[in-house]
PDB file of C-alpha atoms in Angstrom:
ATOM      1  CA  MET Z   1      91.591 -69.630 -42.603  1.00 51.00           C
ATOM      2  CA  ASN Z   2      91.296 -65.964 -41.467  1.00 57.00           C
ATOM      3  CA  THR Z   3      90.732 -66.047 -37.211  1.00 58.00           C
ATOM      4  CA  SER Z   4      91.030 -62.480 -36.883  1.00 62.00           C
ATOM      5  CA  ARG Z   5      89.140 -61.372 -34.117  1.00 62.00           C
ATOM      6  CA  THR Z   6      86.673 -58.372 -34.130  1.00 65.00           C
ATOM      7  CA  PRO Z   7      83.978 -56.608 -32.024  1.00 63.00           C
ATOM      8  CA  THR Z   8      81.732 -57.620 -34.697  1.00 86.00           C
ATOM      9  CA  THR Z   9      82.513 -61.729 -34.856  1.00 92.00           C
ATOM     10  CA  ASP Z  10      82.511 -61.620 -31.409  1.00 94.00           C
ATOM     11  CA  ALA Z  11      78.925 -59.599 -31.086  1.00 96.00           C
ATOM     12  CA  VAL Z  12      77.627 -62.610 -33.529  1.00 96.00           C
ATOM     13  CA  LEU Z  13      79.456 -65.451 -31.700  1.00 96.00           C
ATOM     14  CA  LEU Z  14      77.848 -64.355 -28.452  1.00 97.00           C
ATOM     15  CA  ALA Z  15      74.515 -63.291 -30.296  1.00 96.00           C
ATOM     16  CA  GLN Z  16      74.198 -66.644 -31.082  1.00 96.00           C
ATOM     17  CA  LEU Z  17      75.107 -68.596 -27.664  1.00 95.00           C
ATOM     18  CA  LEU Z  18      72.697 -66.065 -26.194  1.00 95.00           C
ATOM     19  CA  GLU Z  19      69.827 -67.411 -29.339  1.00 94.00           C
ATOM     20  CA  ARG Z  20      70.689 -70.979 -28.046  1.00 93.00           C
ATOM     21  CA  LEU Z  21      70.603 -70.274 -24.577  1.00 93.00           C
ATOM     22  CA  GLU Z  22      67.143 -68.429 -24.826  1.00 89.00           C
ATOM     23  CA  ARG Z  23      66.080 -71.655 -26.717  1.00 89.00           C
ATOM     24  CA  GLY Z  24      67.415 -74.211 -25.149  1.00 86.00           C
ATOM     25  CA  GLY Z  25      65.040 -74.204 -21.402  1.00 72.00           C
ATOM     26  CA  HIS Z  26      66.837 -73.069 -18.521  1.00 79.00           C
ATOM     27  CA  PRO Z  27      69.756 -71.800 -19.035  1.00 79.00           C
ATOM     28  CA  ASP Z  28      72.367 -71.480 -15.743  1.00 88.00           C
ATOM     29  CA  ALA Z  29      71.644 -67.859 -14.361  1.00 91.00           C
ATOM     30  CA  GLY Z  30      75.295 -67.239 -14.334  1.00 92.00           C
ATOM     31  CA  GLN Z  31      76.178 -68.304 -17.700  1.00 92.00           C
ATOM     32  CA  TYR Z  32      73.135 -66.228 -18.618  1.00 92.00           C
ATOM     33  CA  ARG Z  33      74.487 -62.778 -17.031  1.00 94.00           C
ATOM     34  CA  MET Z  34      77.918 -63.438 -18.433  1.00 96.00           C
ATOM     35  CA  VAL Z  35      76.916 -63.890 -21.675  1.00 96.00           C
ATOM     36  CA  VAL Z  36      74.488 -60.745 -21.838  1.00 96.00           C
ATOM     37  CA  ARG Z  37      77.198 -58.662 -20.059  1.00 97.00           C
ATOM     38  CA  ARG Z  38      79.728 -59.486 -23.070  1.00 97.00           C
ATOM     39  CA  LEU Z  39      77.369 -59.272 -25.846  1.00 97.00           C
ATOM     40  CA  GLY Z  40      76.537 -55.381 -24.399  1.00 95.00           C
ATOM     41  CA  ASP Z  41      80.493 -54.935 -24.138  1.00 96.00           C
ATOM     42  CA  GLU Z  42      80.793 -56.259 -27.873  1.00 96.00           C
ATOM     43  CA  LEU Z  43      77.517 -54.246 -29.174  1.00 94.00           C
ATOM     44  CA  ALA Z  44      78.885 -50.803 -27.628  1.00 93.00           C
ATOM     45  CA  ARG Z  45      82.391 -51.624 -29.215  1.00 94.00           C
ATOM     46  CA  ILE Z  46      80.394 -51.923 -33.115  1.00 93.00           C
ATOM     47  CA  ASP Z  47      80.870 -48.511 -34.718  1.00 91.00           C
ATOM     48  CA  ASP Z  48      79.199 -49.240 -37.951  1.00 91.00           C
ATOM     49  CA  VAL Z  49      75.001 -48.498 -37.957  1.00 89.00           C
ATOM     50  CA  ASP Z  50      75.026 -50.948 -40.989  1.00 91.00           C
ATOM     51  CA  THR Z  51      77.060 -53.626 -39.545  1.00 93.00           C
ATOM     52  CA  LEU Z  52      74.949 -53.341 -36.131  1.00 91.00           C
ATOM     53  CA  ASN Z  53      71.671 -53.539 -37.769  1.00 90.00           C
ATOM     54  CA  SER Z  54      72.150 -56.702 -39.658  1.00 92.00           C
ATOM     55  CA  LEU Z  55      73.237 -58.354 -36.490  1.00 94.00           C
ATOM     56  CA  LEU Z  56      70.474 -57.206 -34.758  1.00 91.00           C
ATOM     57  CA  GLU Z  57      67.863 -58.149 -37.481  1.00 90.00           C
ATOM     58  CA  ALA Z  58      69.444 -61.593 -37.674  1.00 94.00           C
ATOM     59  CA  HIS Z  59      69.523 -62.137 -33.909  1.00 94.00           C
ATOM     60  CA  PRO Z  60      66.320 -61.689 -32.178  1.00 91.00           C
ATOM     61  CA  ALA Z  61      67.473 -61.976 -28.371  1.00 93.00           C
ATOM     62  CA  ALA Z  62      70.357 -59.530 -29.012  1.00 94.00           C
ATOM     63  CA  ALA Z  63      67.926 -56.909 -30.436  1.00 91.00           C
ATOM     64  CA  GLU Z  64      65.977 -56.905 -27.620  1.00 90.00           C
ATOM     65  CA  LEU Z  65      68.932 -56.658 -25.466  1.00 92.00           C
ATOM     66  CA  TYR Z  66      69.704 -53.855 -27.463  1.00 90.00           C
ATOM     67  CA  GLU Z  67      66.552 -52.314 -26.724  1.00 87.00           C
ATOM     68  CA  ASN Z  68      66.578 -52.613 -22.999  1.00 87.00           C
ATOM     69  CA  LEU Z  69      69.907 -51.078 -22.682  1.00 89.00           C
ATOM     70  CA  HIS Z  70      69.254 -48.396 -24.614  1.00 82.00           C
ATOM     71  CA  TYR Z  71      65.644 -47.620 -23.425  1.00 72.00           C
ATOM     72  CA  ALA Z  72      66.625 -44.430 -21.336  1.00 63.00           C
ATOM     73  CA  GLN Z  73      67.420 -43.717 -24.642  1.00 61.00           C
ATOM     74  CA  ALA Z  74      65.055 -44.731 -27.526  1.00 58.00           C
ATOM     75  CA  GLY Z  75      62.452 -46.496 -26.031  1.00 55.00           C
ATOM     76  CA  LEU Z  76      61.262 -49.686 -27.723  1.00 53.00           C
ATOM     77  CA  CYS Z  77      62.730 -48.533 -30.573  1.00 56.00           C
ATOM     78  CA  ARG Z  78      63.512 -52.065 -32.407  1.00 55.00           C
ATOM     79  CA  SER Z  79      60.365 -53.777 -31.174  1.00 54.00           C
ATOM     80  CA  LEU Z  80      57.605 -54.165 -34.371  1.00 57.00           C
ATOM     81  CA  LEU Z  81      54.621 -51.630 -33.781  1.00 54.00           C
ATOM     82  CA  ASP Z  82      52.184 -54.713 -34.784  1.00 60.00           C
ATOM     83  CA  ALA Z  83      53.909 -56.976 -31.790  1.00 63.00           C
ATOM     84  CA  SER Z  84      53.520 -54.400 -29.720  1.00 65.00           C
ATOM     85  CA  MET Z  85      49.934 -53.279 -30.158  1.00 69.00           C
ATOM     86  CA  ALA Z  86      48.593 -56.969 -30.077  1.00 73.00           C
ATOM     87  CA  SER Z  87      50.508 -57.271 -26.642  1.00 77.00           C
ATOM     88  CA  GLU Z  88      48.693 -54.148 -25.541  1.00 79.00           C
ATOM     89  CA  LEU Z  89      45.128 -55.704 -26.634  1.00 79.00           C
ATOM     90  CA  ARG Z  90      46.000 -59.083 -24.732  1.00 86.00           C
ATOM     91  CA  ALA Z  91      47.126 -57.409 -21.551  1.00 87.00           C
ATOM     92  CA  ARG Z  92      43.779 -54.954 -21.446  1.00 89.00           C
ATOM     93  CA  ASP Z  93      41.647 -58.113 -22.485  1.00 87.00           C
ATOM     94  CA  VAL Z  94      43.081 -60.020 -19.899  1.00 90.00           C
ATOM     95  CA  ILE Z  95      42.583 -57.078 -17.273  1.00 91.00           C
ATOM     96  CA  ALA Z  96      39.124 -56.397 -18.447  1.00 88.00           C
ATOM     97  CA  ARG Z  97      38.342 -60.134 -18.076  1.00 88.00           C
ATOM     98  CA  ALA Z  98      39.805 -60.558 -14.690  1.00 89.00           C
ATOM     99  CA  ARG Z  99      37.605 -56.863 -13.472  1.00 88.00           C
ATOM    100  CA  ARG Z 100      34.523 -58.545 -14.761  1.00 86.00           C
ATOM    101  CA  SER Z 101      34.848 -61.997 -12.791  1.00 82.00           C
ATOM    102  CA  THR Z 102      35.836 -60.024 -10.004  1.00 78.00           C
ATOM    103  CA  THR Z 103      32.552 -57.896 -10.055  1.00 75.00           C
ATOM    104  CA  GLU Z 104      30.564 -60.878 -10.622  1.00 72.00           C
ATOM    105  CA  GLY Z 105      32.538 -62.981  -7.824  1.00 68.00           C
ATOM    106  CA  SER Z 106      31.058 -59.612  -5.553  1.00 66.00           C
ATOM    107  CA  ALA Z 107      27.916 -59.461  -6.856  1.00 65.00           C
ATOM    108  CA  GLN Z 108      27.024 -63.109  -6.229  1.00 65.00           C
ATOM    109  CA  GLY Z 109      28.996 -63.188  -2.260  1.00 58.00           C
TER     110      GLY Z 109
END
């Protein structure tokens, strides 16, 4: 059995742990911060772009972390445009409904 540790194997294990923490409900805040910090460090150690992309594609929580860590340089470069647009449209709809209910409430009162 090959037990050599590399930045990639450590990052994969931490990415899997982060996925479990996010799906598991209410993780301990300290544990969550530690996993996120360590995963961020391991992602930074991966030199091969193809390896990094494969890991991020397989682990959405790690991809979101990576995007957040590099937001200043690249913005939301890993977010799917469709998902981003859908979120923006939903937000606009909610804001419009809130404005209408506020306007209707002040007109009646």
